[in-house]
Structures are given as C-alpha cells and as structure tokens.
Amino acid sequence: MVVDKFRVTPWEVSGEVDYNRLIEEFGTKPLTDAQIKKIEQIAGKSHHMLRRRIFFSHRELDILLKEYESGQKFALYTGRGPSGNTHMGHIIPWIFTKYLQDAFDAPLYFQITDDEKFLCKPDLSLEETNKLAYENALDLIALGFDPKKTFIIVDTDYAKSLYKIAIQVAKKVTASTAKSVFGFTNETNIGMYFWPALQAAPCFVPSIREGKNVRTLIPAAIDQDPYWRIVRDVAPKLGYLKTAAIHNVFLPALTGPTGKMSTSSGQHATVFTTDDEKTVRKKIMKYAFSGGRDTVEEHRKLGGNPDIDSSYQWLRFFEEDDEKLKQVYLDYKSGKLLSGELKQILVDKINGFLKIHQKKKEEMRGRLDEFLLKD
Ligand code: TYM
C-alpha cells in the first residue's frame, strides 16, 4: 500500500507509518479492549505487547476466540525470510507468538522462505538463503518454543508437500490480483508471481496434517497482511476456514521515527541478534535518534521528548515492567534523565536479552532437527 507520506508492502516500509490509515486501507479491524481482555483471561496473564498496543489490529479474531472457547483448537502460523541475520524487529512477533502458544496450547507452524529470498534478492544464491534459513531458525527456537508443538518449514526442504497446496491456491489467483495486491509489474520475475501461493500454503498445512479443518492465527507485523487478504479469499474456495491474523506495529529504525528496523535501511544502524555487547553499545550510542535537547542545561530545564526518542521507543518493545518504563518516561520528560543515560538503559536491556538469547541458540544448535518438518 502506498500513500503520499508512507509505504508499506511485504518488501518495503518507509516514511512515518499511520497505523490507523493502514487499518482502513488494508480493511483490517482495530484490536479492542474486550479482545485484549479475553486473550489475557484465557492466558491467565497479561502481555506488554498487548497492553501497549504493539499488537493493534486483527482479522477474524472474535470468531477464532469464540471457537476456542467452544473447544475448537487452532494452529499458529508465522515465519521469516532468510535474507541475512535476524534483527531485533523480526523477533517481535515471535516473542508474542510464544505467549500465544503457551496460552492456547497451540501448535506453531513456522515458514522460512529460502525460495522467496532467492527470488527477490538479486545478490543471494539459493545455497546462501538455505544456509541462513537454519541460522535464522535458531533465533526462533532460542525463544523457548516447545519442540513437540513447533514445526519449522524450510521451504525448499518441504517443497513436495507445499507445492501440492500452492498450486491449488495459485489456480485461484490471477496475475492482475497479484499485481494490484503486491505491486508486481511486467519486470517482476515470474517466480515472484507464484510466490504468494507458497506463503499461503502453510495456512492449510495444519488442516492437512490433522485431517480436519483447523483455523490458523497469524501473528506478524502488518506488512505481511497483503498475503492474508489473498489467502482469506481463496480458503473457502478450497474448503478451508479463513485464516485469522493479529498484527504488530514495526520496531522503528534506531535512526528515527520513520520506516522500520530493517537491514535494507542500513546494516550499520541495525541491531542483529548476532551482535556482541560492544557492537550493540556502539550502534545504540551512535545511531539512536535522541529526543533530548541540544545542551545539558537546556535538557535539565525543559526535559526531553520520549515520544520521538528511539531508545525510549525501543524500551516500549523490550522492557516488560510497566513501572520501570513509566519511570524512564517521567524522568526523561522532566529532564532528570539525560539522553546518554537513556541510551545506556537500552544498551543494558538489549545486551541482557541477547546474552541469554545467544547462549540458548548455541544450546539448541544440536536439536534443530527436532523442529524441522521434512517431506
Ligand atoms: P521477514 O523476514 O521480512 O520478517 C519476519 C517477521 O518480522 C516482522 N517484522 C517486523 N516486526 C516488527 N518490527 C520490524 N521492524 C519488523 N520487520 C519485520 C515481519 O512482519 C514478519 O512477521 N515473507 C516473510 C516470511 C514469512 C512469514 C510468513 C512472515 C513466510 N510466512 C507468515 C509472517 C507470517 C518475510 O520475509 O518476513
């Protein structure tokens, strides 16, 4: 979707995203207080990404929750396009997916699209994207997913099963739909025209594997929604239930409040899950956009602006404790907390998280096979 001030597609996010406008343009629904309360009630605990409306929009959530309460289980589905190392933005929907898996005792199907990234990135070979797929998979597993209930699909290694579903989907989608939904042109390679059918396929894998109709719920950032529009249109034509979705906003780029955290917007300012402590510190200290004043005196007198400060905005995603977050907000706004000190709080938070994450990744390296679905 392209509007005058910003652009959101599965391959590009730029400008200052107006999320209310996206809800209208994409035709999704805002997440309501009642829905949040219901999820929290089933989960038996709250989640900061719900409380802070980091998850803000949905499709078909009411029906899914009603079905769940009447005893009908659903499956979770989300994924990753392995074009490089995983960054801190990618793991936002996965952290929330873990909460949902625990809350609803739901299986998770996780697609890693080595084929997509080969097709859309001119410089990447299939060998490279396939290798990255298994590295990226460890970033999911490190978050604590249950191997008995988590099924990772690396596309080229589950191709036989996916292909049979993808061609059913592809037969129902015209090139003109693909052009208007994804902005494809005559110069787009034909692999990409077929690609949306492959991202649709895992929506139906749970039904096929379980031999009964199982609805899927997709937690992902809103950039992936164009796929779900197509899937939801096709699902009833193939005898499946319409997929439900719950959408998150983007972790902003460190460099400022426009666009999203993304490798293509600058490697140097992107925090990867593979970064060591020193690198994280360097990136945040150097690139995190500051809402502070020009001089310490001015800052002390007038206070900073947390609403545009990248370090504060990042803490909204990663600091789970509401009280701590509120204190940071108040201290920064009053001028008590300086920009450098706020950055240091973020550095400590991210490094604390990554220390555990990287250790977990190494521990799980030998157990990857337990999670993989293969033909
Ligand atoms: P990819 O690898 O671009 O993104 C992986 C997941 O991360 C989300 N995301 C973000 N969330 C918050 N802040 C950000 N800055 C940010 N950047 C990316 C994406 O929405 C996505 O959920 N084609 C897909 C792979 C895929 C997939 C799926 C994703 C296949 N099946 C089902 C979600 C659901 C891709 O390239 O994602």
Tab-separated table of C-alpha atoms and ligand atoms in Angstrom:
chain	number	residue	atom	x	y	z
A	1	MET	CA	0.000	0.000	0.000
A	2	VAL	CA	1.379	3.366	-0.999
A	3	VAL	CA	0.012	6.652	0.291
A	4	ASP	CA	1.551	10.086	-0.042
A	5	LYS	CA	3.584	10.015	3.181
A	6	PHE	CA	4.485	6.360	3.686
A	7	ARG	CA	4.699	2.980	2.016
A	8	VAL	CA	4.047	-0.486	3.473
A	9	THR	CA	4.497	-3.627	1.388
A	10	PRO	CA	5.901	-7.055	2.360
A	11	TRP	CA	9.236	-5.909	0.905
A	12	GLU	CA	9.440	-2.261	1.858
A	13	VAL	CA	8.379	0.005	4.709
A	14	SER	CA	9.255	3.690	4.511
A	15	GLY	CA	8.056	7.044	5.827
A	16	GLU	CA	6.106	7.689	9.007
A	17	VAL	CA	3.537	4.911	9.129
A	18	ASP	CA	-0.012	5.975	10.022
A	19	TYR	CA	-1.370	2.758	11.528
A	20	ASN	CA	-4.989	3.944	11.674
A	21	ARG	CA	-4.827	4.706	7.986
A	22	LEU	CA	-3.373	1.230	7.347
A	23	ILE	CA	-6.295	-0.392	9.162
A	24	GLU	CA	-8.627	1.457	6.799
A	25	GLU	CA	-6.634	0.797	3.636
A	26	PHE	CA	-5.966	-2.869	4.370
A	27	GLY	CA	-9.516	-3.433	5.654
A	28	THR	CA	-8.422	-4.956	8.983
A	29	LYS	CA	-10.029	-4.233	12.371
A	30	PRO	CA	-8.539	-2.432	15.373
A	31	LEU	CA	-7.839	-4.692	18.329
A	32	THR	CA	-10.390	-3.828	21.039
A	33	ASP	CA	-10.073	-3.668	24.834
A	34	ALA	CA	-12.554	-6.534	25.062
A	35	GLN	CA	-10.442	-8.757	22.789
A	36	ILE	CA	-7.296	-7.973	24.743
A	37	LYS	CA	-9.095	-8.783	27.991
A	38	LYS	CA	-10.346	-12.074	26.556
A	39	ILE	CA	-6.857	-13.158	25.420
A	40	GLU	CA	-5.399	-12.214	28.803
A	41	GLN	CA	-8.176	-14.050	30.601
A	42	ILE	CA	-7.515	-17.259	28.633
A	43	ALA	CA	-3.748	-16.853	29.021
A	44	GLY	CA	-4.059	-16.219	32.749
A	45	LYS	CA	-1.595	-13.369	32.342
A	46	SER	CA	-1.139	-10.123	30.520
A	47	HIS	CA	1.452	-9.320	27.841
A	48	HIS	CA	3.173	-5.953	27.495
A	49	MET	CA	2.794	-6.034	23.690
A	50	LEU	CA	-0.990	-6.217	24.119
A	51	ARG	CA	-1.128	-3.640	26.930
A	52	ARG	CA	0.919	-1.182	24.867
A	53	ARG	CA	-0.957	-1.850	21.630
A	54	ILE	CA	2.180	-3.057	19.886
A	55	PHE	CA	-0.343	-5.569	18.576
A	56	PHE	CA	-3.020	-3.219	17.317
A	57	SER	CA	-5.065	-4.812	14.558
A	58	HIS	CA	-6.568	-8.152	13.547
A	59	ARG	CA	-8.672	-10.207	11.192
A	60	GLU	CA	-11.297	-12.710	12.368
A	61	LEU	CA	-10.114	-12.740	15.987
A	62	ASP	CA	-13.624	-12.756	17.511
A	63	ILE	CA	-14.607	-15.881	15.616
A	64	LEU	CA	-11.341	-17.605	16.487
A	65	LEU	CA	-11.735	-16.839	20.206
A	66	LYS	CA	-15.363	-17.937	20.216
A	67	GLU	CA	-14.437	-21.212	18.517
A	68	TYR	CA	-11.628	-21.730	21.019
A	69	GLU	CA	-13.997	-21.222	23.945
A	70	SER	CA	-16.356	-23.812	22.492
A	71	GLY	CA	-13.480	-26.311	22.360
A	72	GLN	CA	-12.182	-25.828	18.805
A	73	LYS	CA	-8.388	-25.569	18.747
A	74	PHE	CA	-6.432	-23.507	16.244
A	75	ALA	CA	-2.844	-23.504	14.953
A	76	LEU	CA	-0.405	-20.594	14.933
A	77	TYR	CA	1.488	-19.709	11.775
A	78	THR	CA	4.273	-17.190	11.275
A	79	GLY	CA	7.651	-17.010	9.527
A	80	ARG	CA	10.899	-15.468	8.394
A	81	GLY	CA	12.523	-14.594	5.073
A	82	PRO	CA	16.207	-15.527	5.437
A	83	SER	CA	17.960	-12.663	3.649
A	84	GLY	CA	20.552	-12.143	6.399
A	85	ASN	CA	20.937	-12.383	10.147
A	86	THR	CA	17.812	-11.991	12.260
A	87	HIS	CA	17.382	-8.487	13.699
A	88	MET	CA	15.565	-7.217	16.779
A	89	GLY	CA	12.463	-6.288	14.738
A	90	HIS	CA	11.940	-9.809	13.394
A	91	ILE	CA	11.680	-11.350	16.827
A	92	ILE	CA	8.870	-9.018	18.000
A	93	PRO	CA	6.048	-11.172	16.575
A	94	TRP	CA	7.879	-14.345	17.654
A	95	ILE	CA	8.103	-13.245	21.304
A	96	PHE	CA	4.343	-12.689	21.266
A	97	THR	CA	3.748	-15.967	19.408
A	98	LYS	CA	5.445	-17.812	22.288
A	99	TYR	CA	2.941	-16.224	24.696
A	100	LEU	CA	0.105	-17.356	22.419
A	101	GLN	CA	1.499	-20.900	22.129
A	102	ASP	CA	1.612	-21.192	25.916
A	103	ALA	CA	-1.777	-19.525	26.431
A	104	PHE	CA	-3.734	-21.541	23.879
A	105	ASP	CA	-1.637	-24.707	23.865
A	106	ALA	CA	-1.450	-24.225	20.099
A	107	PRO	CA	0.935	-25.826	17.618
A	108	LEU	CA	3.115	-23.359	15.716
A	109	TYR	CA	3.952	-23.707	12.036
A	110	PHE	CA	6.918	-21.529	11.133
A	111	GLN	CA	7.817	-20.991	7.478
A	112	ILE	CA	11.356	-19.989	6.461
A	113	THR	CA	11.318	-18.775	2.909
A	114	ASP	CA	14.708	-19.545	1.373
A	115	ASP	CA	12.944	-19.663	-2.018
A	116	GLU	CA	11.358	-16.184	-1.624
A	117	LYS	CA	14.617	-14.511	-0.660
A	118	PHE	CA	16.426	-16.229	-3.525
A	119	LEU	CA	13.778	-14.912	-5.917
A	120	CYS	CA	13.563	-11.336	-4.644
A	121	LYS	CA	17.193	-10.601	-3.722
A	122	PRO	CA	19.353	-10.344	-6.863
A	123	ASP	CA	22.596	-10.910	-4.930
A	124	LEU	CA	21.654	-14.007	-2.939
A	125	SER	CA	22.121	-17.597	-4.116
A	126	LEU	CA	19.818	-20.420	-3.080
A	127	GLU	CA	22.704	-22.018	-1.159
A	128	GLU	CA	23.107	-18.817	0.847
A	129	THR	CA	19.419	-18.381	1.674
A	130	ASN	CA	19.147	-22.072	2.621
A	131	LYS	CA	22.125	-21.784	4.959
A	132	LEU	CA	20.707	-18.612	6.520
A	133	ALA	CA	17.364	-20.400	6.956
A	134	TYR	CA	18.857	-22.782	9.533
A	135	GLU	CA	20.704	-19.989	11.342
A	136	ASN	CA	17.502	-17.919	11.493
A	137	ALA	CA	15.578	-20.979	12.736
A	138	LEU	CA	17.768	-20.989	15.847
A	139	ASP	CA	16.565	-17.467	16.656
A	140	LEU	CA	13.037	-18.801	16.867
A	141	ILE	CA	13.937	-21.886	18.849
A	142	ALA	CA	16.015	-19.858	21.322
A	143	LEU	CA	12.832	-18.101	22.427
A	144	GLY	CA	11.728	-21.304	24.137
A	145	PHE	CA	9.218	-22.898	21.770
A	146	ASP	CA	8.062	-26.403	22.568
A	147	PRO	CA	9.666	-28.917	20.138
A	148	LYS	CA	6.612	-31.166	20.363
A	149	LYS	CA	4.345	-28.374	19.200
A	150	THR	CA	6.598	-26.368	16.879
A	151	PHE	CA	7.031	-27.293	13.234
A	152	ILE	CA	9.580	-25.403	11.193
A	153	ILE	CA	9.190	-25.477	7.438
A	154	VAL	CA	12.232	-24.547	5.379
A	155	ASP	CA	10.537	-24.180	2.013
A	156	THR	CA	12.967	-26.000	-0.268
A	157	ASP	CA	13.138	-28.903	2.216
A	158	TYR	CA	9.353	-29.278	2.456
A	159	ALA	CA	8.708	-28.414	-1.167
A	160	LYS	CA	6.844	-31.559	-2.171
A	161	SER	CA	4.141	-31.033	0.461
A	162	LEU	CA	3.946	-27.260	-0.031
A	163	TYR	CA	3.822	-27.454	-3.809
A	164	LYS	CA	0.652	-29.520	-3.812
A	165	ILE	CA	-1.099	-26.849	-1.726
A	166	ALA	CA	0.477	-23.886	-3.507
A	167	ILE	CA	-0.769	-24.905	-6.949
A	168	GLN	CA	-4.330	-25.179	-5.592
A	169	VAL	CA	-4.009	-21.602	-4.318
A	170	ALA	CA	-2.243	-20.341	-7.465
A	171	LYS	CA	-5.048	-21.606	-9.702
A	172	LYS	CA	-7.466	-19.247	-7.902
A	173	VAL	CA	-5.303	-16.084	-8.070
A	174	THR	CA	-4.919	-14.075	-11.269
A	175	ALA	CA	-1.864	-12.091	-12.305
A	176	SER	CA	-3.926	-8.901	-12.122
A	177	THR	CA	-4.776	-9.619	-8.465
A	178	ALA	CA	-1.093	-10.261	-7.738
A	179	LYS	CA	-0.195	-7.014	-9.491
A	180	SER	CA	-2.689	-4.921	-7.585
A	181	VAL	CA	-2.098	-6.518	-4.156
A	182	PHE	CA	1.708	-6.701	-4.312
A	183	GLY	CA	2.583	-4.025	-6.862
A	184	PHE	CA	4.211	-6.519	-9.256
A	185	THR	CA	4.994	-5.177	-12.735
A	186	ASN	CA	5.925	-6.705	-16.093
A	187	GLU	CA	9.555	-6.563	-14.972
A	188	THR	CA	8.908	-8.698	-11.859
A	189	ASN	CA	10.262	-12.223	-12.341
A	190	ILE	CA	7.624	-14.929	-12.709
A	191	GLY	CA	8.871	-16.733	-9.604
A	192	MET	CA	7.589	-13.813	-7.553
A	193	TYR	CA	4.172	-14.018	-9.239
A	194	PHE	CA	3.888	-17.603	-7.954
A	195	TRP	CA	5.479	-16.804	-4.597
A	196	PRO	CA	2.325	-15.597	-2.715
A	197	ALA	CA	0.802	-19.064	-3.235
A	198	LEU	CA	3.732	-20.518	-1.297
A	199	GLN	CA	3.391	-18.119	1.602
A	200	ALA	CA	-0.312	-19.030	1.640
A	201	ALA	CA	0.342	-22.780	1.742
A	202	PRO	CA	1.248	-23.184	5.462
A	203	CYS	CA	-2.185	-21.739	6.388
A	204	PHE	CA	-3.585	-25.080	5.281
A	205	VAL	CA	-0.801	-27.424	6.420
A	206	PRO	CA	-2.342	-27.940	9.910
A	207	SER	CA	-5.674	-28.996	8.345
A	208	ILE	CA	-3.937	-31.437	6.023
A	209	ARG	CA	-1.711	-32.902	8.740
A	210	GLU	CA	-4.530	-33.242	11.256
A	211	GLY	CA	-7.070	-34.473	8.699
A	212	LYS	CA	-9.708	-31.945	9.793
A	213	ASN	CA	-10.370	-28.259	9.303
A	214	VAL	CA	-8.093	-26.251	11.605
A	215	ARG	CA	-8.141	-22.452	11.593
A	216	THR	CA	-4.766	-20.701	11.658
A	217	LEU	CA	-3.919	-17.495	13.521
A	218	ILE	CA	-1.011	-15.480	12.147
A	219	PRO	CA	0.891	-13.112	14.452
A	220	ALA	CA	3.087	-10.889	12.250
A	221	ALA	CA	3.756	-7.239	11.504
A	222	ILE	CA	1.157	-5.547	9.324
A	223	ASP	CA	3.487	-5.624	6.261
A	224	GLN	CA	2.582	-9.299	5.713
A	225	ASP	CA	-1.173	-8.663	5.596
A	226	PRO	CA	-1.480	-8.482	1.782
A	227	TYR	CA	-0.816	-12.243	1.716
A	228	TRP	CA	-3.642	-12.897	4.168
A	229	ARG	CA	-6.092	-10.958	2.018
A	230	ILE	CA	-5.422	-13.419	-0.788
A	231	VAL	CA	-5.445	-16.484	1.479
A	232	ARG	CA	-8.750	-15.467	3.044
A	233	ASP	CA	-10.300	-15.038	-0.364
A	234	VAL	CA	-9.096	-18.431	-1.569
A	235	ALA	CA	-9.621	-20.507	1.629
A	236	PRO	CA	-13.397	-21.109	1.308
A	237	LYS	CA	-12.999	-21.923	-2.398
A	238	LEU	CA	-10.665	-24.769	-1.381
A	239	GLY	CA	-12.853	-25.899	1.523
A	240	TYR	CA	-10.702	-24.414	4.316
A	241	LEU	CA	-11.510	-21.974	7.112
A	242	LYS	CA	-10.476	-18.348	6.672
A	243	THR	CA	-7.167	-17.546	8.314
A	244	ALA	CA	-7.187	-15.151	11.278
A	245	ALA	CA	-4.411	-12.626	11.863
A	246	ILE	CA	-3.121	-10.358	14.611
A	247	HIS	CA	-0.830	-7.532	13.518
A	248	ASN	CA	2.010	-5.717	15.247
A	249	VAL	CA	3.460	-2.270	14.554
A	250	PHE	CA	7.108	-2.031	13.489
A	251	LEU	CA	10.020	-1.690	15.825
A	252	PRO	CA	11.222	1.685	14.496
A	253	ALA	CA	14.629	2.181	12.934
A	254	LEU	CA	17.208	3.287	15.518
A	255	THR	CA	17.895	6.313	13.375
A	256	GLY	CA	14.470	7.857	13.821
A	257	PRO	CA	10.730	7.575	13.891
A	258	THR	CA	10.235	6.862	10.175
A	259	GLY	CA	10.285	3.454	8.488
A	260	LYS	CA	11.019	0.215	10.312
A	261	MET	CA	14.050	-1.538	11.685
A	262	SER	CA	15.333	-3.204	8.551
A	263	THR	CA	18.587	-4.412	7.117
A	264	SER	CA	17.985	-2.685	3.796
A	265	SER	CA	17.657	0.700	5.534
A	266	GLY	CA	21.246	0.413	6.786
A	267	GLN	CA	23.306	-2.514	8.188
A	268	HIS	CA	25.327	-0.193	10.414
A	269	ALA	CA	22.318	1.001	12.410
A	270	THR	CA	20.537	-2.361	12.581
A	271	VAL	CA	20.872	-4.396	15.775
A	272	PHE	CA	21.170	-8.088	14.932
A	273	THR	CA	20.635	-10.959	17.356
A	274	THR	CA	24.194	-11.976	16.497
A	275	ASP	CA	25.784	-8.666	17.611
A	276	ASP	CA	28.189	-8.747	20.557
A	277	GLU	CA	27.884	-6.400	23.539
A	278	LYS	CA	30.336	-3.845	22.212
A	279	THR	CA	28.665	-3.648	18.811
A	280	VAL	CA	25.210	-3.185	20.360
A	281	ARG	CA	26.558	-0.395	22.540
A	282	LYS	CA	28.289	1.287	19.617
A	283	LYS	CA	25.199	1.162	17.391
A	284	ILE	CA	22.832	2.496	20.044
A	285	MET	CA	25.190	5.215	21.292
A	286	LYS	CA	25.994	6.370	17.785
A	287	TYR	CA	22.717	5.986	15.899
A	288	ALA	CA	19.769	6.020	18.313
A	289	PHE	CA	17.766	9.124	17.469
A	290	SER	CA	17.543	11.376	20.504
A	291	GLY	CA	14.546	13.297	21.767
A	292	GLY	CA	16.859	15.284	24.030
A	293	ARG	CA	17.796	18.948	23.961
A	294	ASP	CA	20.922	20.453	22.436
A	295	THR	CA	22.675	21.142	25.745
A	296	VAL	CA	22.585	19.504	29.168
A	297	GLU	CA	21.414	22.799	30.713
A	298	GLU	CA	18.507	23.062	28.290
A	299	HIS	CA	17.642	19.399	28.785
A	300	ARG	CA	17.596	19.737	32.560
A	301	LYS	CA	15.398	22.823	32.278
A	302	LEU	CA	12.978	21.800	29.519
A	303	GLY	CA	13.149	17.995	29.539
A	304	GLY	CA	13.358	15.550	26.616
A	305	ASN	CA	10.715	14.111	24.310
A	306	PRO	CA	10.369	10.326	24.817
A	307	ASP	CA	7.708	10.115	22.105
A	308	ILE	CA	10.279	10.693	19.371
A	309	ASP	CA	13.301	9.209	21.150
A	310	SER	CA	14.346	5.860	19.621
A	311	SER	CA	15.795	4.481	22.857
A	312	TYR	CA	12.540	5.081	24.720
A	313	GLN	CA	10.512	3.735	21.797
A	314	TRP	CA	12.626	0.564	21.796
A	315	LEU	CA	12.139	0.143	25.542
A	316	ARG	CA	8.385	0.033	24.917
A	317	PHE	CA	9.052	-3.199	22.996
A	318	PHE	CA	11.652	-4.760	25.283
A	319	GLU	CA	11.087	-3.515	28.857
A	320	GLU	CA	8.261	-5.671	30.183
A	321	ASP	CA	7.927	-3.875	33.516
A	322	ASP	CA	5.341	-1.074	33.206
A	323	GLU	CA	6.538	0.710	36.325
A	324	LYS	CA	10.153	0.848	35.139
A	325	LEU	CA	9.079	2.082	31.727
A	326	LYS	CA	6.877	4.770	33.246
A	327	GLN	CA	9.700	5.970	35.458
A	328	VAL	CA	12.011	6.279	32.450
A	329	TYR	CA	9.307	8.243	30.620
A	330	LEU	CA	8.768	10.651	33.516
A	331	ASP	CA	12.468	11.102	34.246
A	332	TYR	CA	13.293	11.794	30.619
A	333	LYS	CA	10.401	14.193	30.183
A	334	SER	CA	11.325	16.113	33.319
A	335	GLY	CA	14.973	16.390	32.298
A	336	LYS	CA	16.244	14.275	35.178
A	337	LEU	CA	17.426	11.565	32.766
A	338	LEU	CA	19.859	12.612	30.041
A	339	SER	CA	19.926	11.159	26.506
A	340	GLY	CA	23.199	9.296	27.103
A	341	GLU	CA	21.770	7.743	30.266
A	342	LEU	CA	18.591	6.697	28.466
A	343	LYS	CA	20.687	5.103	25.721
A	344	GLN	CA	22.663	3.220	28.360
A	345	ILE	CA	19.406	1.821	29.822
A	346	LEU	CA	18.544	0.497	26.369
A	347	VAL	CA	22.061	-0.892	25.827
A	348	ASP	CA	21.792	-2.824	29.103
A	349	LYS	CA	18.322	-4.104	28.259
A	350	ILE	CA	19.262	-5.347	24.773
A	351	ASN	CA	22.590	-6.810	25.892
A	352	GLY	CA	20.876	-8.575	28.800
A	353	PHE	CA	18.378	-10.102	26.388
A	354	LEU	CA	20.996	-11.069	23.791
A	355	LYS	CA	23.290	-12.698	26.320
A	356	ILE	CA	20.606	-15.247	27.192
A	357	HIS	CA	19.394	-15.490	23.591
A	358	GLN	CA	22.816	-16.244	22.129
A	359	LYS	CA	23.550	-18.837	24.811
A	360	LYS	CA	20.198	-20.529	24.144
A	361	LYS	CA	20.877	-20.549	20.393
A	362	GLU	CA	24.115	-22.454	20.905
A	363	GLU	CA	22.463	-24.875	23.321
A	364	MET	CA	19.739	-25.621	20.769
A	365	ARG	CA	22.025	-25.913	17.712
A	366	GLY	CA	22.215	-29.686	18.031
A	367	ARG	CA	18.452	-30.009	18.494
A	368	LEU	CA	17.310	-28.214	15.337
A	369	ASP	CA	16.168	-31.477	13.733
A	370	GLU	CA	13.509	-31.965	16.406
A	371	PHE	CA	11.687	-28.934	14.993
A	372	LEU	CA	12.004	-29.460	11.245
A	373	LEU	CA	9.206	-30.708	9.016
A	374	LYS	CA	10.611	-32.578	6.038
A	375	ASP	CA	8.890	-34.326	3.117
B	1	TYM	P1	10.604	-11.102	7.249
B	1	TYM	O1	11.765	-11.993	7.399
B	1	TYM	O2	10.735	-9.842	6.463
B	1	TYM	O3	10.074	-10.706	8.685
B	1	TYM	C1	9.897	-11.668	9.704
B	1	TYM	C2	8.814	-11.186	10.644
B	1	TYM	O4	9.198	-9.961	11.264
B	1	TYM	C3	8.219	-8.953	11.052
B	1	TYM	N1	8.987	-7.710	11.010
B	1	TYM	C4	8.974	-6.782	11.987
B	1	TYM	N2	8.252	-6.716	13.129
B	1	TYM	C5	8.473	-5.626	13.923
B	1	TYM	N3	9.347	-4.658	13.630
B	1	TYM	C6	10.085	-4.673	12.491
B	1	TYM	N4	10.948	-3.706	12.240
B	1	TYM	C7	9.907	-5.789	11.615
B	1	TYM	N5	10.471	-6.143	10.425
B	1	TYM	C8	9.901	-7.318	10.088
B	1	TYM	C9	7.523	-9.359	9.772
B	1	TYM	O5	6.219	-8.842	9.671
B	1	TYM	C10	7.494	-10.873	9.923
B	1	TYM	O6	6.409	-11.254	10.748
B	1	TYM	N6	7.833	-13.355	3.678
B	1	TYM	C11	8.091	-13.284	5.103
B	1	TYM	C12	8.343	-14.671	5.731
B	1	TYM	C13	7.066	-15.390	6.053
B	1	TYM	C14	6.119	-15.001	7.033
B	1	TYM	C15	5.079	-15.992	6.973
B	1	TYM	C16	6.057	-13.931	7.933
B	1	TYM	C17	6.620	-16.534	5.466
B	1	TYM	N7	5.412	-16.908	6.017
B	1	TYM	C18	3.987	-15.890	7.837
B	1	TYM	C19	4.964	-13.842	8.781
B	1	TYM	C20	3.931	-14.823	8.711
B	1	TYM	C21	9.311	-12.402	5.376
B	1	TYM	O7	10.128	-12.191	4.520
B	1	TYM	O8	9.371	-11.954	6.675
